mmCIF file of C-alpha atoms in Angstrom:
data_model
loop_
_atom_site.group_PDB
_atom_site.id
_atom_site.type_symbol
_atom_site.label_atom_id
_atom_site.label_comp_id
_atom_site.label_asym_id
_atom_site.label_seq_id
_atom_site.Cartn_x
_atom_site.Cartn_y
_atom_site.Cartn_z
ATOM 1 C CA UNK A 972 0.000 0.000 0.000
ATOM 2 C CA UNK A 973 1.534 3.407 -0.953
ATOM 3 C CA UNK A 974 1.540 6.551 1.557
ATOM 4 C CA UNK A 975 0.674 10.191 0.431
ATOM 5 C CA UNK A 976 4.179 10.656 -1.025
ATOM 6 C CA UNK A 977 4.169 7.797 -2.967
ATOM 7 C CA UNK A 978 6.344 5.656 -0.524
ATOM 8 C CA UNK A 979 5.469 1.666 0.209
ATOM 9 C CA UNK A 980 3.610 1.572 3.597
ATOM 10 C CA UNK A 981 3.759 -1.301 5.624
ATOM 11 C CA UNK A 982 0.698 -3.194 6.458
ATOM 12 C CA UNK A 983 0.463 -4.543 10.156
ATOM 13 C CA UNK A 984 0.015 -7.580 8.749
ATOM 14 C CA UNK A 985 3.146 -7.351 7.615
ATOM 15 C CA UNK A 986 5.715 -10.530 8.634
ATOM 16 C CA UNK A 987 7.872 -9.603 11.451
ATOM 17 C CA UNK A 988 11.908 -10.989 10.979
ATOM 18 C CA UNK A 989 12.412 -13.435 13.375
ATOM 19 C CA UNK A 990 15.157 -12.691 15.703
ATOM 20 C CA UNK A 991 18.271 -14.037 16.128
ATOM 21 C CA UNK A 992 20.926 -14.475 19.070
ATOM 22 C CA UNK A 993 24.300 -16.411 18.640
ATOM 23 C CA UNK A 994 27.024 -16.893 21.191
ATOM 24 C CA UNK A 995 30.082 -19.256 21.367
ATOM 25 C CA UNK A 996 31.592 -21.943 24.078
ATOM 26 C CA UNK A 997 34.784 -24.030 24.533
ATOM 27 C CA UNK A 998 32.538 -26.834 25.328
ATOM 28 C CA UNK A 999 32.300 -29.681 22.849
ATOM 29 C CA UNK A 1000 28.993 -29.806 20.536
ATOM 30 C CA UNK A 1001 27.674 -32.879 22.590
ATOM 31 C CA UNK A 1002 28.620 -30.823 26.071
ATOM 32 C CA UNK A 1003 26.769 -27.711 25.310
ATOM 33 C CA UNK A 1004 23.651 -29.449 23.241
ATOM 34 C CA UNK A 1005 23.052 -31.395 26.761
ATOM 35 C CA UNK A 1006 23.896 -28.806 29.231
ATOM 36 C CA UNK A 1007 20.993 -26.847 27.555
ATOM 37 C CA UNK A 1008 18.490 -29.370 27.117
ATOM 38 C CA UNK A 1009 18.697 -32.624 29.833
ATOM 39 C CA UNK A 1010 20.382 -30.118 32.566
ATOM 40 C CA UNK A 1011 17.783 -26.944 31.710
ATOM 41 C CA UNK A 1012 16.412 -27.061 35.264
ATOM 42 C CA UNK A 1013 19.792 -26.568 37.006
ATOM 43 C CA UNK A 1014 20.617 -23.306 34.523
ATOM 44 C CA UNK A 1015 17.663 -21.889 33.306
ATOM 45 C CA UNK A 1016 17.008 -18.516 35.107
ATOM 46 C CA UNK A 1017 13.558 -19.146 37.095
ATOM 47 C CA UNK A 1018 13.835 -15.959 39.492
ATOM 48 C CA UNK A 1019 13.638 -13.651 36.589
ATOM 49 C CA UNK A 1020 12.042 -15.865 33.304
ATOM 50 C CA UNK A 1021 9.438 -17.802 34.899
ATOM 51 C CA UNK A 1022 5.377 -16.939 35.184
ATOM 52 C CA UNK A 1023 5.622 -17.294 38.927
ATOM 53 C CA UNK A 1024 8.118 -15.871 39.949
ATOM 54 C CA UNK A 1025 8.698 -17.024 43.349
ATOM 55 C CA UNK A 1026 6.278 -19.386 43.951
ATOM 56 C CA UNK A 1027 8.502 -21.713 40.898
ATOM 57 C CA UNK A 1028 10.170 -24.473 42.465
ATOM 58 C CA UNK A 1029 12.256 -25.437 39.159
ATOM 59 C CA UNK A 1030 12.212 -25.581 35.388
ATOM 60 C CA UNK A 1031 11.947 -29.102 33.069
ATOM 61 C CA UNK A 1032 12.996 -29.452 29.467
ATOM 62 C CA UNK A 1033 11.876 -32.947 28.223
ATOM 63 C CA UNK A 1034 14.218 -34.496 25.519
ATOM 64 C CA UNK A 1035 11.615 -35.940 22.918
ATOM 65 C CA UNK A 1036 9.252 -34.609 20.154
ATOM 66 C CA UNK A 1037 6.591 -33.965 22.180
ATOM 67 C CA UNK A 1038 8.086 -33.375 24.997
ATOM 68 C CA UNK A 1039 7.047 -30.362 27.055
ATOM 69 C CA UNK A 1040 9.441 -27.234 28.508
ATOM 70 C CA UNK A 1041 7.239 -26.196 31.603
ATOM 71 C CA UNK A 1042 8.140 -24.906 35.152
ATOM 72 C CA UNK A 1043 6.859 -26.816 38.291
ATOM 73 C CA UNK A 1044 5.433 -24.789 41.341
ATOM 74 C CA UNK A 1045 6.244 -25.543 44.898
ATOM 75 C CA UNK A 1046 2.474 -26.725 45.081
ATOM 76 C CA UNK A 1047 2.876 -29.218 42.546
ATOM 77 C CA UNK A 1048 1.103 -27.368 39.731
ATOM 78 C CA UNK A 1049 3.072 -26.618 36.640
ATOM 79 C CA UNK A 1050 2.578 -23.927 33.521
ATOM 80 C CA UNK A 1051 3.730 -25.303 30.222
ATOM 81 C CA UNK A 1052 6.098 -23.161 28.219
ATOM 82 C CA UNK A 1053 6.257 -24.830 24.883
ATOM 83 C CA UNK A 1054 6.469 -28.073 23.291
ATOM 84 C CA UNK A 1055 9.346 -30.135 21.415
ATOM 85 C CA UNK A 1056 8.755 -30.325 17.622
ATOM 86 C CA UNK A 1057 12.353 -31.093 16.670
ATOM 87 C CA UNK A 1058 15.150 -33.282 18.846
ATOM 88 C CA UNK A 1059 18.379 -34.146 16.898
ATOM 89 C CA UNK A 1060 20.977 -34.266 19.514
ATOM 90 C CA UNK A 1061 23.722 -33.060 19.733
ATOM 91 C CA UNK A 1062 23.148 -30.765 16.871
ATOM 92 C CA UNK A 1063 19.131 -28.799 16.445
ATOM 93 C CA UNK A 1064 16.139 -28.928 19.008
ATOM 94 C CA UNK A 1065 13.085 -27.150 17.813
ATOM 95 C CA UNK A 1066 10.281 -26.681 20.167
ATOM 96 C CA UNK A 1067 7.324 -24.318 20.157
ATOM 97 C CA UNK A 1068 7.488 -20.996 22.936
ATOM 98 C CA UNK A 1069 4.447 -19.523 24.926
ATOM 99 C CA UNK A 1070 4.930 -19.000 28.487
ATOM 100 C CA UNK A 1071 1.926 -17.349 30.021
ATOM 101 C CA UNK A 1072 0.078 -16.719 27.184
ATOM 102 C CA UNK A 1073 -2.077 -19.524 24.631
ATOM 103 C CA UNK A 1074 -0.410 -22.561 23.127
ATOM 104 C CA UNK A 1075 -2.230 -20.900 19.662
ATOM 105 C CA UNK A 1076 -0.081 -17.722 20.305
ATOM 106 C CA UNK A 1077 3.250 -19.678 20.479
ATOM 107 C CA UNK A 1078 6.369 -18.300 18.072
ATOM 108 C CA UNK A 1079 8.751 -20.985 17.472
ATOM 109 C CA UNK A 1080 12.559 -21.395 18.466
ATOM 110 C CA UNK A 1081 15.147 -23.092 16.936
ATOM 111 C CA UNK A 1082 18.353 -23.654 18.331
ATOM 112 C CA UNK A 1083 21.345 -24.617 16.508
ATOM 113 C CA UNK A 1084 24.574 -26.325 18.002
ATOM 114 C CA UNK A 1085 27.487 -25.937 15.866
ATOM 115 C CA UNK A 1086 30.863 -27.268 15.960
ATOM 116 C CA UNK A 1087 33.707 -24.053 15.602
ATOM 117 C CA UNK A 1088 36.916 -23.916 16.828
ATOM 118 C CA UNK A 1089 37.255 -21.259 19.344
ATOM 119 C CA UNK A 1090 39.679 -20.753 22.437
ATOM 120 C CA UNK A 1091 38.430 -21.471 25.846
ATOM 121 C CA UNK A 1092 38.484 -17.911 27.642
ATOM 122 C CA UNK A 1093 34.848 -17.799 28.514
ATOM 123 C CA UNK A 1094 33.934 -19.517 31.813
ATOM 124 C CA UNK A 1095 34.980 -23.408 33.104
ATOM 125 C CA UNK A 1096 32.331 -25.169 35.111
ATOM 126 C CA UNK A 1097 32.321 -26.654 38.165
ATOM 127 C CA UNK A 1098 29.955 -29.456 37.168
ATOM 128 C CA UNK A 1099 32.625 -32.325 37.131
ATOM 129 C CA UNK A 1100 30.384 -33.637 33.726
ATOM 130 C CA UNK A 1101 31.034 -30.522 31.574
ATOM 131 C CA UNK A 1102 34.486 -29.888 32.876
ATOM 132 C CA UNK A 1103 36.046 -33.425 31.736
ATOM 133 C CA UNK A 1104 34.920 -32.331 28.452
ATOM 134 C CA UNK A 1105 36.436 -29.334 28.537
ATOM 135 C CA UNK A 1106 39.817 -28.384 26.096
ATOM 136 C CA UNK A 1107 42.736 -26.826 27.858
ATOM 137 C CA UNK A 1108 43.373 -23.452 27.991
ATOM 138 C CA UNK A 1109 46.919 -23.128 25.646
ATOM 139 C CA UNK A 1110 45.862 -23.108 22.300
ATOM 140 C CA UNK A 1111 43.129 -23.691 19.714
ATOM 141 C CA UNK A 1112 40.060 -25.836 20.436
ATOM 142 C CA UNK A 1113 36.798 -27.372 18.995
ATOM 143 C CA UNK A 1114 33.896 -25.478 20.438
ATOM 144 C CA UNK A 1115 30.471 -24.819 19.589
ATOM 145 C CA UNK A 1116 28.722 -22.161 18.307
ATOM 146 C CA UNK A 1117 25.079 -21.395 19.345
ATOM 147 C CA UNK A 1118 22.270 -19.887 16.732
ATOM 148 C CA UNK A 1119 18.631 -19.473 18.258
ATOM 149 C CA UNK A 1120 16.147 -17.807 16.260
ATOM 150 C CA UNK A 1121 12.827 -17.457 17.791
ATOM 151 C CA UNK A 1122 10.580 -16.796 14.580
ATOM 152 C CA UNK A 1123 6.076 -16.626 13.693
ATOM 153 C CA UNK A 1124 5.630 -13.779 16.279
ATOM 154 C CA UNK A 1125 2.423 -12.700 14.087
ATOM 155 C CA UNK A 1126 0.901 -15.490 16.088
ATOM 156 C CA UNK A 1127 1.159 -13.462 18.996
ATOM 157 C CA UNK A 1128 -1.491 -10.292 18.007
ATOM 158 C CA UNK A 1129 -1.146 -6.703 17.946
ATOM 159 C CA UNK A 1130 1.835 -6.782 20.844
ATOM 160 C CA UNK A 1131 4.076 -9.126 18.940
ATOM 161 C CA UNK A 1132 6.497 -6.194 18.282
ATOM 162 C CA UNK A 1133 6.981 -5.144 21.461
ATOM 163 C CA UNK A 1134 7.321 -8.577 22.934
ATOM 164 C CA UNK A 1135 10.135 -9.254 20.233
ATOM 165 C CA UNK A 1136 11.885 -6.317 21.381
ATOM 166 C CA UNK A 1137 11.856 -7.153 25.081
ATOM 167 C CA UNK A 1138 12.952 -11.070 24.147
ATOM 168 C CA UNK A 1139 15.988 -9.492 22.077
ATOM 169 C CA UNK A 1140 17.279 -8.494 25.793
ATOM 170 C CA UNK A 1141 15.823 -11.199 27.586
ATOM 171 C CA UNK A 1142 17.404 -14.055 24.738
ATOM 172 C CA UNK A 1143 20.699 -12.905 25.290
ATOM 173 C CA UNK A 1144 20.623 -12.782 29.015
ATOM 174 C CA UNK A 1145 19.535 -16.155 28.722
ATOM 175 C CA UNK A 1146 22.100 -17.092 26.355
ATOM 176 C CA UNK A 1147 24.782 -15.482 28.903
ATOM 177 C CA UNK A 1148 23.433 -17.367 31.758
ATOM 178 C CA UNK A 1149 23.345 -20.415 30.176
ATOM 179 C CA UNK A 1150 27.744 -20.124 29.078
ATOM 180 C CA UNK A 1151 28.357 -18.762 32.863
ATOM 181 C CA UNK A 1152 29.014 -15.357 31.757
ATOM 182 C CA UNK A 1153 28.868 -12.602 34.139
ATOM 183 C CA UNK A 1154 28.390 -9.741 31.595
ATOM 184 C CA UNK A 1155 26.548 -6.573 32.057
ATOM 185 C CA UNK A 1156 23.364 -7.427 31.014
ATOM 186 C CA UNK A 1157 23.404 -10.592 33.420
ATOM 187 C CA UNK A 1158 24.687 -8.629 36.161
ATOM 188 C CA UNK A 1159 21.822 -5.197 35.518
ATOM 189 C CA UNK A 1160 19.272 -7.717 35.042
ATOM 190 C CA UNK A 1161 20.185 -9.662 38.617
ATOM 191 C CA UNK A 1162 20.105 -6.588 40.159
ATOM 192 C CA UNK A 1163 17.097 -4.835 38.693
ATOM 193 C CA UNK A 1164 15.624 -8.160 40.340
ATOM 194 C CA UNK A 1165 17.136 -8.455 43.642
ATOM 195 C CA UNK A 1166 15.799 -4.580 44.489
ATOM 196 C CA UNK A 1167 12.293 -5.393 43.217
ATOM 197 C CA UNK A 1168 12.220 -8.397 45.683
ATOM 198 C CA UNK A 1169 13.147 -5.814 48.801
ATOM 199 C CA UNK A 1170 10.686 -3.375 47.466
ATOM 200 C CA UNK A 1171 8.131 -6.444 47.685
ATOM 201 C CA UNK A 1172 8.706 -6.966 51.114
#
């Protein structure tokens, strides 16, 4: 459709790019692949990305088509995040994404695992598991490289914009969480959250 001054207008129908986050670790492809699917519930940041907040007791990613991504309440209920459409481990999981909000609303993530040689100066873990996998420090290594791209946010109505502009921060905090890195965003974000929790009392 074409404005007043002859330029192309967008309609709001218009597809919105899906949005993309990559980041890079010394771990091996199989290393990273598992740390963020079988051992979600012992990374994944539930005082700041989960619907309830506080009353979340911890965070499940199930490894199977099918399988559900959903937090677990210190009640017993649960909410359910999303749903696996896509596990081919060590290298692509594909699952759909919707927390709070309708399963018919859901964008879809992909996430990527690539093999890249890198050098190990981001964080080592303590987790005995990861660390035995882990290169040395003197020279080059085979790491992985991480693509997500959370795409179909027309699915999500007239807000979709705005939520895809708050997930580019909240992605890469993620992302950062996940490889152990203390950045800036990780440590704003952590505090942002730790004075809203005083303010609450």
């Amino acid at each position: 459709m074409r404005g007043a001054r002859g330029g192309v207008r967008m309609s709001s129908n218009a597809p919105i790019p899906p949005l993309v986050r990559t980041t890079q670790v010394a771990w091996p492809q199989e290393s990273a692949f598992w740390r963020f699917t079988q051992d979600f519930g012992a990374w994944w940041p539930i005082r700041t990305h989960s619907v309830g907040g506080a009353k979340t007791r911890s965070a499940v990613f199930e490894g199977r088509v099918g399988g559900t991504i959903h937090e677990i309440f210190h009640d017993g209920g649960r909410s359910i995040w999303g749903t696996v459409l896509v596990w081919d481990p060590p290298r692509r999981v594909v699952f759909t994404w919707h927390p709070s909000r309708p399963p018919e609303t859901a964008g879809e993530v992909e996430i990527r695992f690539e093999p890249a040689d890198t050098r190990s100066t981001y964080p080592r873990f303590a987790d005995a598991r990861i660390a035995a996998t882990t290169p040395p420090d003197d020279g080059p290594v085979t790491g992985t490289r991480v693509v997500l791209v959370h795409s179909h946010w027309e699915r999500c109505g007239d807000g979709a914009r705005r939520m895809r502009r708050g997930y580019g921060l909240g992605w890469r905090y993620v992302l950062d969480v996940w490889a152990g890195r203390r950045t800036f965003t990780v440590l704003a974000l952590d505090a942002i959250t730790a004075l809203v929790r005083v303010f609450k009392r």
